[in-house]
PDB file of C-alpha atoms in Angstrom:
ATOM      1  CA  UNK L   1      70.026 122.532 138.706  1.00 93.00           C
ATOM      2  CA  UNK L   2      67.650 120.429 140.788  1.00 96.00           C
ATOM      3  CA  UNK L   3      68.952 117.477 142.785  1.00 98.00           C
ATOM      4  CA  UNK L   4      67.362 114.186 143.804  1.00 98.00           C
ATOM      5  CA  UNK L   5      68.419 111.307 146.055  1.00 98.00           C
ATOM      6  CA  UNK L   6      69.818 108.215 144.351  1.00 98.00           C
ATOM      7  CA  UNK L   7      68.000 105.562 146.335  1.00 98.00           C
ATOM      8  CA  UNK L   8      69.762 103.817 149.190  1.00 97.00           C
ATOM      9  CA  UNK L   9      73.115 105.404 148.277  1.00 98.00           C
ATOM     10  CA  UNK L  10      71.844 108.641 149.784  1.00 98.00           C
ATOM     11  CA  UNK L  11      73.771 110.638 147.176  1.00 98.00           C
ATOM     12  CA  UNK L  12      72.307 113.961 146.074  1.00 98.00           C
ATOM     13  CA  UNK L  13      72.667 113.935 142.319  1.00 98.00           C
ATOM     14  CA  UNK L  14      71.557 116.258 139.554  1.00 98.00           C
ATOM     15  CA  UNK L  15      68.222 115.195 138.087  1.00 98.00           C
ATOM     16  CA  UNK L  16      69.745 115.786 134.653  1.00 98.00           C
ATOM     17  CA  UNK L  17      72.885 113.713 134.305  1.00 98.00           C
ATOM     18  CA  UNK L  18      75.145 113.103 131.334  1.00 97.00           C
ATOM     19  CA  UNK L  19      75.204 109.893 129.347  1.00 95.00           C
ATOM     20  CA  UNK L  20      78.489 109.483 127.499  1.00 92.00           C
ATOM     21  CA  UNK L  21      77.725 107.022 124.720  1.00 83.00           C
ATOM     22  CA  UNK L  22      78.115 110.016 122.372  1.00 71.00           C
ATOM     23  CA  UNK L  23      80.553 112.255 124.255  1.00 74.00           C
ATOM     24  CA  UNK L  24      83.573 113.051 122.139  1.00 58.00           C
ATOM     25  CA  UNK L  25      82.227 111.136 119.197  1.00 58.00           C
ATOM     26  CA  UNK L  26      78.783 109.921 118.457  1.00 58.00           C
ATOM     27  CA  UNK L  27      77.218 107.078 116.601  1.00 57.00           C
ATOM     28  CA  UNK L  28      79.632 106.335 113.777  1.00 61.00           C
ATOM     29  CA  UNK L  29      81.916 109.312 114.521  1.00 71.00           C
ATOM     30  CA  UNK L  30      85.549 108.899 115.687  1.00 79.00           C
ATOM     31  CA  UNK L  31      86.229 109.789 119.315  1.00 85.00           C
ATOM     32  CA  UNK L  32      87.642 113.275 119.911  1.00 88.00           C
ATOM     33  CA  UNK L  33      89.063 113.687 123.437  1.00 88.00           C
ATOM     34  CA  UNK L  34      89.071 117.490 123.148  1.00 91.00           C
ATOM     35  CA  UNK L  35      85.325 117.609 122.441  1.00 90.00           C
ATOM     36  CA  UNK L  36      84.724 115.155 125.274  1.00 92.00           C
ATOM     37  CA  UNK L  37      86.713 117.307 127.683  1.00 94.00           C
ATOM     38  CA  UNK L  38      84.811 120.442 126.694  1.00 94.00           C
ATOM     39  CA  UNK L  39      81.390 118.837 127.108  1.00 94.00           C
ATOM     40  CA  UNK L  40      82.262 117.205 130.430  1.00 96.00           C
ATOM     41  CA  UNK L  41      83.585 120.405 131.999  1.00 97.00           C
ATOM     42  CA  UNK L  42      80.673 122.392 130.590  1.00 96.00           C
ATOM     43  CA  UNK L  43      78.306 119.899 132.216  1.00 96.00           C
ATOM     44  CA  UNK L  44      80.083 120.172 135.559  1.00 98.00           C
ATOM     45  CA  UNK L  45      80.104 123.964 135.347  1.00 97.00           C
ATOM     46  CA  UNK L  46      76.326 123.868 134.900  1.00 96.00           C
ATOM     47  CA  UNK L  47      75.726 121.739 137.988  1.00 97.00           C
ATOM     48  CA  UNK L  48      75.621 118.218 136.560  1.00 98.00           C
ATOM     49  CA  UNK L  49      77.312 115.917 139.056  1.00 98.00           C
ATOM     50  CA  UNK L  50      76.341 112.479 137.713  1.00 98.00           C
ATOM     51  CA  UNK L  51      78.044 110.964 134.662  1.00 98.00           C
ATOM     52  CA  UNK L  52      77.231 107.575 133.171  1.00 97.00           C
ATOM     53  CA  UNK L  53      79.789 105.769 131.033  1.00 96.00           C
ATOM     54  CA  UNK L  54      80.819 102.190 130.209  1.00 96.00           C
ATOM     55  CA  UNK L  55      83.970 100.266 129.423  1.00 95.00           C
ATOM     56  CA  UNK L  56      82.707  99.515 125.907  1.00 93.00           C
ATOM     57  CA  UNK L  57      82.016 103.142 124.984  1.00 92.00           C
ATOM     58  CA  UNK L  58      84.710 103.923 122.438  1.00 87.00           C
ATOM     59  CA  UNK L  59      86.754 100.987 123.782  1.00 89.00           C
ATOM     60  CA  UNK L  60      87.516 102.653 127.110  1.00 92.00           C
ATOM     61  CA  UNK L  61      88.170 106.147 125.744  1.00 92.00           C
ATOM     62  CA  UNK L  62      84.937 107.451 127.243  1.00 94.00           C
ATOM     63  CA  UNK L  63      85.895 106.141 130.690  1.00 96.00           C
ATOM     64  CA  UNK L  64      89.334 107.701 130.359  1.00 96.00           C
ATOM     65  CA  UNK L  65      87.907 111.084 129.348  1.00 95.00           C
ATOM     66  CA  UNK L  66      85.407 111.020 132.212  1.00 97.00           C
ATOM     67  CA  UNK L  67      88.042 110.068 134.754  1.00 97.00           C
ATOM     68  CA  UNK L  68      90.471 112.732 133.593  1.00 97.00           C
ATOM     69  CA  UNK L  69      87.829 115.458 133.723  1.00 97.00           C
ATOM     70  CA  UNK L  70      86.588 114.389 137.150  1.00 98.00           C
ATOM     71  CA  UNK L  71      90.120 114.347 138.565  1.00 98.00           C
ATOM     72  CA  UNK L  72      90.508 117.977 137.498  1.00 98.00           C
ATOM     73  CA  UNK L  73      87.495 119.120 139.535  1.00 98.00           C
ATOM     74  CA  UNK L  74      87.280 120.030 143.199  1.00 97.00           C
ATOM     75  CA  UNK L  75      83.553 119.317 143.599  1.00 98.00           C
ATOM     76  CA  UNK L  76      82.178 115.798 143.993  1.00 98.00           C
ATOM     77  CA  UNK L  77      81.217 114.249 140.662  1.00 98.00           C
ATOM     78  CA  UNK L  78      79.606 110.823 140.812  1.00 98.00           C
ATOM     79  CA  UNK L  79      80.917 108.442 138.163  1.00 98.00           C
ATOM     80  CA  UNK L  80      78.784 105.505 137.085  1.00 98.00           C
ATOM     81  CA  UNK L  81      80.259 102.971 134.714  1.00 98.00           C
ATOM     82  CA  UNK L  82      79.330  99.486 133.536  1.00 98.00           C
ATOM     83  CA  UNK L  83      80.882  96.088 133.034  1.00 98.00           C
ATOM     84  CA  UNK L  84      80.062  92.823 131.311  1.00 97.00           C
ATOM     85  CA  UNK L  85      79.427  93.708 127.675  1.00 95.00           C
ATOM     86  CA  UNK L  86      83.017  92.846 126.748  1.00 96.00           C
ATOM     87  CA  UNK L  87      82.353  89.198 127.594  1.00 97.00           C
ATOM     88  CA  UNK L  88      81.993  87.284 124.328  1.00 95.00           C
ATOM     89  CA  UNK L  89      80.061  85.335 123.396  1.00 95.00           C
ATOM     90  CA  UNK L  90      77.575  87.310 125.465  1.00 95.00           C
ATOM     91  CA  UNK L  91      75.851  84.355 127.103  1.00 96.00           C
ATOM     92  CA  UNK L  92      75.331  83.208 130.656  1.00 97.00           C
ATOM     93  CA  UNK L  93      77.883  80.393 130.335  1.00 97.00           C
ATOM     94  CA  UNK L  94      80.756  82.776 129.551  1.00 97.00           C
ATOM     95  CA  UNK L  95      80.087  85.125 132.487  1.00 96.00           C
ATOM     96  CA  UNK L  96      82.461  84.523 135.367  1.00 97.00           C
ATOM     97  CA  UNK L  97      83.341  86.415 138.517  1.00 97.00           C
ATOM     98  CA  UNK L  98      86.986  86.379 137.398  1.00 98.00           C
ATOM     99  CA  UNK L  99      86.162  88.232 134.165  1.00 98.00           C
ATOM    100  CA  UNK L 100      83.897  90.719 135.927  1.00 98.00           C
ATOM    101  CA  UNK L 101      86.528  91.474 138.564  1.00 98.00           C
ATOM    102  CA  UNK L 102      89.123  92.010 135.849  1.00 98.00           C
ATOM    103  CA  UNK L 103      86.810  94.368 133.998  1.00 98.00           C
ATOM    104  CA  UNK L 104      86.133  96.420 137.132  1.00 98.00           C
ATOM    105  CA  UNK L 105      89.870  96.744 137.683  1.00 98.00           C
ATOM    106  CA  UNK L 106      90.269  97.765 134.030  1.00 98.00           C
ATOM    107  CA  UNK L 107      87.704 100.531 134.598  1.00 98.00           C
ATOM    108  CA  UNK L 108      89.632 101.745 137.627  1.00 98.00           C
ATOM    109  CA  UNK L 109      92.745 102.006 135.450  1.00 98.00           C
ATOM    110  CA  UNK L 110      90.857 103.667 132.594  1.00 97.00           C
ATOM    111  CA  UNK L 111      89.363 106.333 134.837  1.00 98.00           C
ATOM    112  CA  UNK L 112      92.402 106.768 137.055  1.00 98.00           C
ATOM    113  CA  UNK L 113      90.073 106.787 140.070  1.00 98.00           C
ATOM    114  CA  UNK L 114      90.763 105.030 143.355  1.00 97.00           C
ATOM    115  CA  UNK L 115      87.160 103.908 143.625  1.00 98.00           C
ATOM    116  CA  UNK L 116      84.220 103.678 141.251  1.00 98.00           C
ATOM    117  CA  UNK L 117      81.140 105.328 142.716  1.00 98.00           C
ATOM    118  CA  UNK L 118      78.717 103.072 140.868  1.00 98.00           C
ATOM    119  CA  UNK L 119      79.463  99.964 138.840  1.00 98.00           C
ATOM    120  CA  UNK L 120      76.551  98.514 136.878  1.00 98.00           C
ATOM    121  CA  UNK L 121      76.074  95.136 135.274  1.00 98.00           C
ATOM    122  CA  UNK L 122      75.693  96.108 131.615  1.00 98.00           C
ATOM    123  CA  UNK L 123      72.593  94.336 130.325  1.00 97.00           C
ATOM    124  CA  UNK L 124      73.865  90.784 130.859  1.00 97.00           C
ATOM    125  CA  UNK L 125      71.937  87.677 129.778  1.00 97.00           C
ATOM    126  CA  UNK L 126      68.818  87.294 131.912  1.00 97.00           C
ATOM    127  CA  UNK L 127      70.117  84.248 133.802  1.00 97.00           C
ATOM    128  CA  UNK L 128      73.026  86.272 135.192  1.00 98.00           C
ATOM    129  CA  UNK L 129      70.619  88.299 137.323  1.00 98.00           C
ATOM    130  CA  UNK L 130      69.823  85.136 139.297  1.00 96.00           C
ATOM    131  CA  UNK L 131      73.400  84.092 140.133  1.00 98.00           C
ATOM    132  CA  UNK L 132      74.324  84.600 143.776  1.00 98.00           C
ATOM    133  CA  UNK L 133      78.072  84.482 143.112  1.00 98.00           C
ATOM    134  CA  UNK L 134      77.854  87.524 140.832  1.00 98.00           C
ATOM    135  CA  UNK L 135      76.369  89.680 143.569  1.00 98.00           C
ATOM    136  CA  UNK L 136      78.808  88.244 146.121  1.00 98.00           C
ATOM    137  CA  UNK L 137      81.669  89.454 143.925  1.00 98.00           C
ATOM    138  CA  UNK L 138      80.459  93.034 144.090  1.00 98.00           C
ATOM    139  CA  UNK L 139      80.014  92.795 147.848  1.00 98.00           C
ATOM    140  CA  UNK L 140      83.693  91.808 148.004  1.00 98.00           C
ATOM    141  CA  UNK L 141      84.697  94.630 145.676  1.00 98.00           C
ATOM    142  CA  UNK L 142      82.816  97.080 147.860  1.00 98.00           C
ATOM    143  CA  UNK L 143      84.536  95.723 150.984  1.00 98.00           C
ATOM    144  CA  UNK L 144      87.876  96.119 149.190  1.00 98.00           C
ATOM    145  CA  UNK L 145      87.082  99.781 148.520  1.00 98.00           C
ATOM    146  CA  UNK L 146      87.095  99.401 144.743  1.00 98.00           C
ATOM    147  CA  UNK L 147      83.428 100.323 144.323  1.00 98.00           C
ATOM    148  CA  UNK L 148      80.995 102.297 146.442  1.00 98.00           C
ATOM    149  CA  UNK L 149      77.772 100.815 145.076  1.00 98.00           C
ATOM    150  CA  UNK L 150      76.383  98.264 142.619  1.00 98.00           C
ATOM    151  CA  UNK L 151      73.632  98.840 140.103  1.00 98.00           C
ATOM    152  CA  UNK L 152      72.156  96.996 137.157  1.00 98.00           C
ATOM    153  CA  UNK L 153      71.423  98.245 133.674  1.00 98.00           C
ATOM    154  CA  UNK L 154      68.543  96.147 132.370  1.00 98.00           C
ATOM    155  CA  UNK L 155      66.613  95.518 129.198  1.00 98.00           C
ATOM    156  CA  UNK L 156      63.407  94.284 130.842  1.00 98.00           C
ATOM    157  CA  UNK L 157      61.291  95.069 133.863  1.00 98.00           C
ATOM    158  CA  UNK L 158      61.477  91.426 134.938  1.00 98.00           C
ATOM    159  CA  UNK L 159      65.282  91.543 135.001  1.00 98.00           C
ATOM    160  CA  UNK L 160      65.104  94.588 137.248  1.00 98.00           C
ATOM    161  CA  UNK L 161      62.743  92.808 139.621  1.00 98.00           C
ATOM    162  CA  UNK L 162      65.112  89.837 139.855  1.00 98.00           C
ATOM    163  CA  UNK L 163      68.122  92.043 140.588  1.00 98.00           C
ATOM    164  CA  UNK L 164      66.305  94.070 143.234  1.00 98.00           C
ATOM    165  CA  UNK L 165      65.959  90.922 145.338  1.00 98.00           C
ATOM    166  CA  UNK L 166      69.639  91.313 146.220  1.00 98.00           C
ATOM    167  CA  UNK L 167      70.414  93.797 148.987  1.00 98.00           C
ATOM    168  CA  UNK L 168      73.704  94.849 147.406  1.00 98.00           C
ATOM    169  CA  UNK L 169      71.854  96.356 144.426  1.00 98.00           C
ATOM    170  CA  UNK L 170      71.365 100.095 144.926  1.00 98.00           C
ATOM    171  CA  UNK L 171      70.234 101.289 141.479  1.00 98.00           C
ATOM    172  CA  UNK L 172      68.423 100.193 138.343  1.00 98.00           C
ATOM    173  CA  UNK L 173      69.062 101.778 134.966  1.00 98.00           C
ATOM    174  CA  UNK L 174      66.214 101.243 132.537  1.00 98.00           C
ATOM    175  CA  UNK L 175      64.918 102.587 129.240  1.00 98.00           C
ATOM    176  CA  UNK L 176      62.094 104.935 130.145  1.00 98.00           C
ATOM    177  CA  UNK L 177      60.499 107.543 127.930  1.00 98.00           C
ATOM    178  CA  UNK L 178      57.173 108.518 126.358  1.00 98.00           C
ATOM    179  CA  UNK L 179      57.482 105.460 124.099  1.00 98.00           C
ATOM    180  CA  UNK L 180      58.504 103.015 126.869  1.00 98.00           C
ATOM    181  CA  UNK L 181      56.076 103.491 129.739  1.00 98.00           C
ATOM    182  CA  UNK L 182      55.939  99.993 131.242  1.00 98.00           C
ATOM    183  CA  UNK L 183      58.541 100.732 133.969  1.00 98.00           C
ATOM    184  CA  UNK L 184      56.281 103.355 135.544  1.00 98.00           C
ATOM    185  CA  UNK L 185      53.473 100.835 135.820  1.00 95.00           C
ATOM    186  CA  UNK L 186      55.320  97.713 136.932  1.00 95.00           C
ATOM    187  CA  UNK L 187      58.792  98.664 138.213  1.00 98.00           C
ATOM    188  CA  UNK L 188      58.658 102.050 139.885  1.00 98.00           C
ATOM    189  CA  UNK L 189      56.390 101.080 142.823  1.00 97.00           C
ATOM    190  CA  UNK L 190      58.586  98.105 143.743  1.00 97.00           C
ATOM    191  CA  UNK L 191      61.761 100.147 143.363  1.00 98.00           C
ATOM    192  CA  UNK L 192      60.369 102.833 145.650  1.00 97.00           C
ATOM    193  CA  UNK L 193      59.465 100.220 148.275  1.00 97.00           C
ATOM    194  CA  UNK L 194      63.051  98.910 148.219  1.00 98.00           C
ATOM    195  CA  UNK L 195      64.609 102.404 148.052  1.00 98.00           C
ATOM    196  CA  UNK L 196      66.259 101.652 144.714  1.00 98.00           C
ATOM    197  CA  UNK L 197      67.589 104.615 142.732  1.00 98.00           C
ATOM    198  CA  UNK L 198      66.201 104.761 139.186  1.00 98.00           C
ATOM    199  CA  UNK L 199      68.293 105.957 136.257  1.00 98.00           C
ATOM    200  CA  UNK L 200      66.314 106.669 133.068  1.00 98.00           C
ATOM    201  CA  UNK L 201      68.254 106.061 129.864  1.00 97.00           C
ATOM    202  CA  UNK L 202      67.413 106.479 126.145  1.00 97.00           C
ATOM    203  CA  UNK L 203      65.089 109.336 127.143  1.00 97.00           C
ATOM    204  CA  UNK L 204      64.541 110.558 123.578  1.00 97.00           C
ATOM    205  CA  UNK L 205      64.135 107.107 121.992  1.00 97.00           C
ATOM    206  CA  UNK L 206      67.338 107.490 119.968  1.00 94.00           C
ATOM    207  CA  UNK L 207      66.223 110.898 118.753  1.00 93.00           C
ATOM    208  CA  UNK L 208      62.650 110.065 117.784  1.00 96.00           C
ATOM    209  CA  UNK L 209      61.323 112.233 120.602  1.00 97.00           C
ATOM    210  CA  UNK L 210      63.360 115.186 119.420  1.00 94.00           C
ATOM    211  CA  UNK L 211      60.804 115.423 116.631  1.00 93.00           C
ATOM    212  CA  UNK L 212      63.604 116.004 114.129  1.00 93.00           C
ATOM    213  CA  UNK L 213      63.812 112.526 112.600  1.00 94.00           C
ATOM    214  CA  UNK L 214      61.585 111.975 109.567  1.00 91.00           C
ATOM    215  CA  UNK L 215      61.025 109.329 106.904  1.00 90.00           C
ATOM    216  CA  UNK L 216      63.757 111.034 104.876  1.00 92.00           C
ATOM    217  CA  UNK L 217      66.398 110.930 107.618  1.00 95.00           C
ATOM    218  CA  UNK L 218      69.386 108.724 106.847  1.00 91.00           C
ATOM    219  CA  UNK L 219      72.032 107.389 109.210  1.00 91.00           C
ATOM    220  CA  UNK L 220      75.649 106.384 108.641  1.00 87.00           C
ATOM    221  CA  UNK L 221      76.427 102.685 108.343  1.00 88.00           C
ATOM    222  CA  UNK L 222      78.179 102.781 111.742  1.00 84.00           C
ATOM    223  CA  UNK L 223      75.168 104.316 113.492  1.00 89.00           C
ATOM    224  CA  UNK L 224      73.138 101.762 115.450  1.00 92.00           C
ATOM    225  CA  UNK L 225      69.998 103.475 114.143  1.00 93.00           C
ATOM    226  CA  UNK L 226      71.043 102.110 110.752  1.00 91.00           C
ATOM    227  CA  UNK L 227      72.310  98.617 111.598  1.00 93.00           C
ATOM    228  CA  UNK L 228      70.445  97.595 114.765  1.00 92.00           C
ATOM    229  CA  UNK L 229      66.791  98.279 114.065  1.00 92.00           C
ATOM    230  CA  UNK L 230      66.056  94.539 114.194  1.00 90.00           C
ATOM    231  CA  UNK L 231      68.528  93.811 116.991  1.00 92.00           C
ATOM    232  CA  UNK L 232      71.332  92.377 114.861  1.00 89.00           C
ATOM    233  CA  UNK L 233      74.081  93.750 117.124  1.00 90.00           C
ATOM    234  CA  UNK L 234      72.346  94.058 120.516  1.00 91.00           C
ATOM    235  CA  UNK L 235      68.851  94.256 121.947  1.00 93.00           C
ATOM    236  CA  UNK L 236      66.683  96.119 119.468  1.00 95.00           C
ATOM    237  CA  UNK L 237      64.998  97.941 122.339  1.00 93.00           C
ATOM    238  CA  UNK L 238      68.121 100.105 122.603  1.00 92.00           C
ATOM    239  CA  UNK L 239      67.460 101.461 119.103  1.00 95.00           C
ATOM    240  CA  UNK L 240      64.434 103.768 118.779  1.00 96.00           C
ATOM    241  CA  UNK L 241      63.264 102.084 122.016  1.00 96.00           C
ATOM    242  CA  UNK L 242      62.212  99.159 119.847  1.00 96.00           C
ATOM    243  CA  UNK L 243      59.409 101.135 118.216  1.00 96.00           C
ATOM    244  CA  UNK L 244      58.802 100.547 114.486  1.00 95.00           C
ATOM    245  CA  UNK L 245      59.257 103.857 112.702  1.00 95.00           C
ATOM    246  CA  UNK L 246      55.943 103.591 110.892  1.00 96.00           C
ATOM    247  CA  UNK L 247      54.230 103.668 114.310  1.00 96.00           C
ATOM    248  CA  UNK L 248      56.561 106.240 115.803  1.00 97.00           C
ATOM    249  CA  UNK L 249      56.104 109.002 113.237  1.00 97.00           C
ATOM    250  CA  UNK L 250      52.333 109.483 113.648  1.00 97.00           C
ATOM    251  CA  UNK L 251      52.767 109.312 117.432  1.00 98.00           C
ATOM    252  CA  UNK L 252      55.417 112.031 117.286  1.00 98.00           C
ATOM    253  CA  UNK L 253      53.140 114.227 115.185  1.00 97.00           C
ATOM    254  CA  UNK L 254      50.361 113.916 117.764  1.00 98.00           C
ATOM    255  CA  UNK L 255      52.830 114.778 120.534  1.00 98.00           C
ATOM    256  CA  UNK L 256      53.912 117.870 118.606  1.00 98.00           C
ATOM    257  CA  UNK L 257      50.290 118.951 118.308  1.00 98.00           C
ATOM    258  CA  UNK L 258      49.632 118.254 121.981  1.00 98.00           C
ATOM    259  CA  UNK L 259      52.574 120.401 123.110  1.00 97.00           C
ATOM    260  CA  UNK L 260      52.417 123.058 120.409  1.00 96.00           C
ATOM    261  CA  UNK L 261      53.606 126.345 121.880  1.00 93.00           C
ATOM    262  CA  UNK L 262      55.281 124.663 124.859  1.00 92.00           C
ATOM    263  CA  UNK L 263      58.776 124.546 123.381  1.00 91.00           C
ATOM    264  CA  UNK L 264      60.938 121.863 121.799  1.00 94.00           C
ATOM    265  CA  UNK L 265      59.567 118.340 121.958  1.00 97.00           C
ATOM    266  CA  UNK L 266      62.926 117.006 123.212  1.00 96.00           C
ATOM    267  CA  UNK L 267      62.739 119.231 126.284  1.00 96.00           C
ATOM    268  CA  UNK L 268      59.134 118.231 126.906  1.00 97.00           C
ATOM    269  CA  UNK L 269      60.124 114.562 126.650  1.00 98.00           C
ATOM    270  CA  UNK L 270      62.783 115.018 129.337  1.00 98.00           C
ATOM    271  CA  UNK L 271      60.390 116.994 131.525  1.00 98.00           C
ATOM    272  CA  UNK L 272      57.838 114.180 131.148  1.00 98.00           C
ATOM    273  CA  UNK L 273      60.326 111.724 132.629  1.00 98.00           C
ATOM    274  CA  UNK L 274      61.057 114.064 135.538  1.00 98.00           C
ATOM    275  CA  UNK L 275      57.345 114.246 136.300  1.00 98.00           C
ATOM    276  CA  UNK L 276      57.845 110.769 137.799  1.00 98.00           C
ATOM    277  CA  UNK L 277      59.179 111.349 141.298  1.00 97.00           C
ATOM    278  CA  UNK L 278      60.632 107.835 141.512  1.00 97.00           C
ATOM    279  CA  UNK L 279      63.215 108.716 138.836  1.00 98.00           C
ATOM    280  CA  UNK L 280      66.461 109.877 140.430  1.00 98.00           C
ATOM    281  CA  UNK L 281      68.191 111.011 137.254  1.00 98.00           C
ATOM    282  CA  UNK L 282      67.725 111.033 133.499  1.00 98.00           C
ATOM    283  CA  UNK L 283      70.887 110.651 131.410  1.00 98.00           C
ATOM    284  CA  UNK L 284      70.517 112.153 127.926  1.00 96.00           C
ATOM    285  CA  UNK L 285      73.657 112.258 125.832  1.00 91.00           C
ATOM    286  CA  UNK L 286      75.258 115.313 124.307  1.00 88.00           C
ATOM    287  CA  UNK L 287      77.754 115.570 121.493  1.00 82.00           C
ATOM    288  CA  UNK L 288      77.846 119.383 121.504  1.00 83.00           C
ATOM    289  CA  UNK L 289      77.324 122.235 123.941  1.00 83.00           C
ATOM    290  CA  UNK L 290      73.942 123.270 122.539  1.00 86.00           C
ATOM    291  CA  UNK L 291      72.491 119.842 123.265  1.00 89.00           C
ATOM    292  CA  UNK L 292      73.811 119.958 126.815  1.00 93.00           C
ATOM    293  CA  UNK L 293      72.252 123.366 127.394  1.00 93.00           C
ATOM    294  CA  UNK L 294      68.893 122.190 126.044  1.00 92.00           C
ATOM    295  CA  UNK L 295      68.945 119.116 128.267  1.00 94.00           C
ATOM    296  CA  UNK L 296      69.569 121.158 131.398  1.00 94.00           C
ATOM    297  CA  UNK L 297      66.881 123.707 130.575  1.00 93.00           C
ATOM    298  CA  UNK L 298      64.327 120.901 130.346  1.00 94.00           C
ATOM    299  CA  UNK L 299      64.347 120.482 134.115  1.00 92.00           C
ATOM    300  CA  UNK L 300      63.384 124.145 134.519  1.00 94.00           C
ATOM    301  CA  UNK L 301      60.217 123.829 132.456  1.00 96.00           C
ATOM    302  CA  UNK L 302      56.902 124.138 134.285  1.00 96.00           C
ATOM    303  CA  UNK L 303      55.186 120.885 135.258  1.00 97.00           C
ATOM    304  CA  UNK L 304      53.246 119.100 132.550  1.00 97.00           C
ATOM    305  CA  UNK L 305      49.525 119.292 133.258  1.00 97.00           C
ATOM    306  CA  UNK L 306      47.509 116.306 134.369  1.00 97.00           C
ATOM    307  CA  UNK L 307      45.485 116.436 131.151  1.00 98.00           C
ATOM    308  CA  UNK L 308      48.631 116.497 129.037  1.00 98.00           C
ATOM    309  CA  UNK L 309      50.105 113.568 130.964  1.00 98.00           C
ATOM    310  CA  UNK L 310      46.931 111.617 130.280  1.00 98.00           C
ATOM    311  CA  UNK L 311      47.082 112.563 126.607  1.00 98.00           C
ATOM    312  CA  UNK L 312      50.653 111.258 126.370  1.00 98.00           C
ATOM    313  CA  UNK L 313      49.449 107.965 127.802  1.00 98.00           C
ATOM    314  CA  UNK L 314      46.616 107.846 125.280  1.00 98.00           C
ATOM    315  CA  UNK L 315      49.051 108.411 122.397  1.00 98.00           C
ATOM    316  CA  UNK L 316      51.243 105.630 123.772  1.00 98.00           C
ATOM    317  CA  UNK L 317      48.243 103.313 124.046  1.00 98.00           C
ATOM    318  CA  UNK L 318      47.111 104.149 120.524  1.00 98.00           C
ATOM    319  CA  UNK L 319      50.390 103.706 118.638  1.00 98.00           C
ATOM    320  CA  UNK L 320      53.109 102.191 120.803  1.00 98.00           C
ATOM    321  CA  UNK L 321      51.896  99.910 123.596  1.00 97.00           C
ATOM    322  CA  UNK L 322      51.169  96.891 121.400  1.00 97.00           C
ATOM    323  CA  UNK L 323      54.648  97.125 119.864  1.00 96.00           C
ATOM    324  CA  UNK L 324      56.774  97.323 123.029  1.00 96.00           C
ATOM    325  CA  UNK L 325      54.877  96.728 126.247  1.00 95.00           C
ATOM    326  CA  UNK L 326      55.009  92.959 126.207  1.00 94.00           C
ATOM    327  CA  UNK L 327      58.631  92.717 125.073  1.00 94.00           C
ATOM    328  CA  UNK L 328      60.469  94.728 127.709  1.00 96.00           C
TER     329      UNK L 328
END
């Protein structure tokens, strides 16, 4: 496993982390704590020391599984969780420091940890990123020893820029993949200048960049890839990275041709993200051991050539840029 520094925290974390939206369950699948435990310990055994969860993942069951597994280990495992999505209606007016504090304390109980390494605002309404009292709360929580660091999980580059104006912010989590390249152009340089750790999520564009989804693929009614394509439940950029499938499929076929003979497209897609030195960690999910193994092996692939990197950009420009670049 290779390790990178997570911005101003100074933590040395595995460049392949584990996102737990799917751990122990999956999209539309009931949570299974035994499967979650197996995947988490397998990840730790293989050198992963950064786990990303959230209080809304399986209604706190993900946090509980992560906390239990971490407490059983002797090595340092960094736990990142999130707060805010439980606030309903999910608008600026309903966000309060009292609710956020309560949710952080709920996460401490869920995980059974004395301190949360990283707490992240979980894609709040844009106006929340400009509220001084929100950031002051997390400064207080840090002083109280309840959190070690604050990060933000954002939908847009502009939200990230707003949050990075506050010194207490140590990390930014953002959708970044072959189909969402704007962060590299407009966010990464500013983040580097401020020593902000960058966490890349949705690295495979909800499976599109695995190359295994086709026009004939169907999804269960509880899978966000079925019900959220137009953003009916949450920001549509979280589902297939906001890319219309009719544009995604020809782009995927060109990527397959470009990397023919280089291995699985999913691994190449993760390696592409790691080609960006500003990224501290990428957090693909895993619902079974084989996926975890494939994710980890991606970091051991040889570097992608300069010509191939340029070709990926050209494919993005040809099929994807007009659909996503101006929205997020």
